[in-house]
Amino acid sequence: MKTRPFHIFFRFFSISILLFSFSCNKTETKDYTIGFAQTGVNDEWRRAMNQSMKIQTSLYSNVELIILDGEDNIENQIQDIEELIAKNVDVLIVSPVKSQPITPIVEKAFNKGIPVLIVDRKTEGQNYTAYLGGDNYQVGVDAANYLASLSNERKKVVEIRGLSGSSPALERSIGFKTTIEKNDNLEIVKSIEGNWESYSIKDSLSKVLNEIKDIDYVFAHNDRMVLGAWEVAKEKNLHNKIGFVGVDGLPGENGGIKLVQDNVLLATILYPTGGDEAIRLAMKILNGESVPKNNLLETTVIDFRNADIMWNQFNKINQQQQDILKQQSTIDKQEETYSSQTNILKLLLGLLITSILLGAYSIYSGYNIKKQKRALELQNKKITIQRNQIKKIAEKVKISNEAKVNFFTGLSHEFKTPITLILSSVESLSDNKLIRDNKLVQEVGLIYNNSKRLLRLINQLLDFRKIEDRKFVLKASETNLFDFTNTVFKDFEREAQKRNISFSINCNNKSLKVYLDRNLMDKVYFNLLSNAFKFTPNNGSISIDIKDDFESNYVTIHFKDSGIGIPNQELNNVFKAFYQGTNNNKSSSGIGLHLSKEFIDLHKGTIEVFSKHGAEFVLTLYKGNAHLNSDEIIYLPDVVDSAVLSFNVDYEEDIFNQDAVLNDDERYSILIIEDNPDLVKYLKGKLTQEYSVHVSDGSNGVEMALGLIPDIIICDVNLPDKTGFEICDILKKDLRTSHIPTVILTALNDKESYIKGLESGADLYLTKPFSFAILSQSIKTLIYNREKLRYYFVNNVHNIDTSHFGPLEQEFISKVNKIINDNLDNSKFSVENLASKLNISRIQLYRKMKAIMDVNVSDYIQNIRLEKAKILLQDSQLTISEIAYATGFSSPNYFSTSFKGKFNKSPKAFREE
Ligand code: FRU
């Protein structure tokens, strides 16, 4: 439908072009062709004949004339006629060189149905349409009668004949002889044979003139031969004695009429060429008119009496012919102009038609476009309305989906805390030396294993959500591949033993290191091995094969089992989410392999599966780190994710076995900010033995921290009032609490939460469920580091490099030092004064100084005074009393006692030294 208007337009266009080109060509085609096989064109008579034919033909605009020159040669003429037959001419005109040899080819044309007109010379028989030519018999008769009329005495005549075998020569001779025989005064004494040309008779005539002395007349069959005869006679000085008569009577300088006027000839018998009559006759034949078979042209004698008249007449005719030719050429030119103007007109007409068509088409297409535009606008409106509706629905769906997913994610997070408690309690139980009952141990193991399984499933669900949200960013660190693999391998060794499964690990390059996100890769390994163990029967085999392709830039890890395998047609689907194999009825979430593939994709690696006897999963990983972005590479130690720790964590014995309960004052204090009562109960129960434990449910976390200034804070993230990140941030920015190591406990283990934790200034970030052993060890490490720092301060109190502190501590110590130094000579400057200048309470100042440098504030002030005094004793000329007052001692005696107490020397002794 769409192409139709174009189609119509092009049809009109091509029709107009066709019309135009057709009318252009029409003037060039002719309706008829007349073919003329001419004897030859060597003489004037033939040329005059051709000329009159051409002039006559030019009067018919629909006729074409083809003249072929036979060169007075029979073979040539036969060929010419063949050619004209082949051209399928409408009329064939022939002037035969000789009668007999040309007759068959003329008959051939005639029998083919081509009308044949014989001119001038005849063929044999009657197989042609018509004959046209001068009456040659009459020519002979006229010549004889003319000679007879000249005298009453008896005269001797020599006849010179034309080409033997040509009809004019024969007929002229008969006419001449017959008439002479009837006349007693004339006698033909010799008859010479020529070929129509003057050279052909010269020798034989010369002989005759030598032999016969008193010849009176010479009659030659044409003017060319008679002129030759006259020349021969002249040579013999006989030309005035002999009278010459010729035939043709052509006008023009070398023609017979001129020869008569010049007294060379007595007379010439007019023999018309008949060229114009021949064309007229041919046209009659073409027009289907009947024509007589024999058409004889009249002849006449031209001698001194009518030569001038004839000459003038011929000149006039000639002039008229020239005029006709001129007119013809003018007509031709006009026709040409007319034709080209007609063509231009036609072209213009064509263009006009085309432009009208184009205009019509453009109106039509404009209308169509308008129509289509309107339809499109309407459609567009509809689409916009639909799109808005879809948008609204999508928004609703998104909100509802988000709510569902948030609920689902929140619920998953909620699951993690109770599982943490179960796992940690089970850990304690398994460690409890009182449990010796085998059955109980088994049951505890069962609880532990299933809790871990539950935890893994929840983690997988959370991972799936994160993968969906594209929230995973690889945290790859350089890892020894064999060691890493071996750690996971060990986790499964016990099950392999139990089920008598041959479980092996092979590696061709144990020192190979690759960049792995250990947390994610651990999940991949765990998933592949769990599946292998799930589907491999007892007594089967499972192997891990690490193949370092030394030649290339990658390493492959093969996990092969002798289990039930995977049907071939399902191999492509195993990595799709929620896919369940058809050949097993073991329950599965269907996301483990999907996650594995996503995790391997994050590593820019590949995971493939093959199944022949059992299943084989092949991981391909790049060596080096060129394939990773800089933000995917971490150089920090990995965050410990206790979810992947094995059941056999080596606990430090003494954590749980400290019998001696220390006094609150001697013990380090811990503030737990957590709103889950179970977790609080659990942690309190575990930590009370060693630490002085204080608890906040989150509603007053900051206040309690400021009041207590504890040695360590453990803080949950999801709290009712402020989040754990916010609490940590406030405490770390407060001078009074900024030094306290803070551990964040959370169920959120994504990268953003981890970064948030770091930003809030947390010292440690543990994801739930955490291992108590790790928490306990971390608390110890944090306290130990703090102690180390304190030890350093105590021993370098006057030479403290503040760069060991956090920024707030640095500022705090600088402030303290500046205030003390500003008041160095003020003996009344007290701890209270210092605290108030720092805008904190005396007790907070005391605790802060104790916490970060383990010093008593007044001791610290005293130390600075004494250190300054020591310098003044060394470098100044001040007296000891002056130095005592300058460094804020109320009396020189008190200064001396204090100085001796610190440096074991009196100021005087020190100065003397
Ligand atoms: C021309 C011519 C004439 C003559 C005629 C006879 O070729 O020789 O001189 O009259 O032919 O066919």
Coordinates of C-alpha atoms in Angstrom, one line a residue, residues 32-36 53 56-57 60 62-65 89-94 114-119 129-132 274-292 295:
Y32 CA 10.2 2.7 -48.4
T33 CA 13.6 1.8 -49.7
I34 CA 14.5 1.9 -53.4
G35 CA 17.7 0.0 -54.3
F36 CA 19.5 0.8 -57.5
M53 CA 17.2 10.0 -59.4
Q56 CA 13.4 13.0 -57.8
T57 CA 13.7 10.9 -54.6
Y60 CA 9.3 12.0 -51.4
N62 CA 9.2 8.8 -46.9
V63 CA 11.5 7.2 -49.4
E64 CA 15.2 6.2 -49.1
L65 CA 17.3 5.6 -52.2
V89 CA 14.4 -3.2 -50.7
D90 CA 10.8 -2.3 -51.7
V91 CA 11.7 -1.7 -55.4
L92 CA 14.9 -2.9 -57.1
I93 CA 16.2 -0.9 -60.1
V94 CA 18.9 -2.4 -62.2
I114 CA 10.6 -7.7 -55.1
P115 CA 9.3 -5.4 -57.9
V116 CA 12.1 -5.0 -60.4
L117 CA 12.5 -2.1 -62.7
I118 CA 15.1 -2.5 -65.6
V119 CA 16.5 0.8 -66.9
T129 CA 8.2 -5.8 -63.5
A130 CA 8.9 -3.0 -66.1
Y131 CA 11.5 -1.6 -68.4
L132 CA 12.3 2.1 -68.9
G274 CA 15.5 8.6 -67.5
G275 CA 16.6 8.8 -63.9
D276 CA 13.6 10.9 -62.7
E277 CA 11.2 8.8 -64.7
A278 CA 12.6 5.7 -63.2
I279 CA 11.9 7.0 -59.6
R280 CA 8.4 8.1 -60.6
L281 CA 7.7 4.7 -62.0
A282 CA 9.1 3.0 -58.9
M283 CA 6.7 5.2 -56.7
K284 CA 3.8 4.1 -58.9
I285 CA 4.8 0.5 -58.3
L286 CA 5.1 1.2 -54.5
N287 CA 1.7 2.8 -54.5
G288 CA 0.3 -0.3 -56.1
E289 CA -0.6 1.4 -59.4
S290 CA -0.4 -0.7 -62.5
V291 CA 2.5 0.3 -64.8
P292 CA 3.2 -0.7 -68.5
N295 CA 8.3 2.4 -71.1

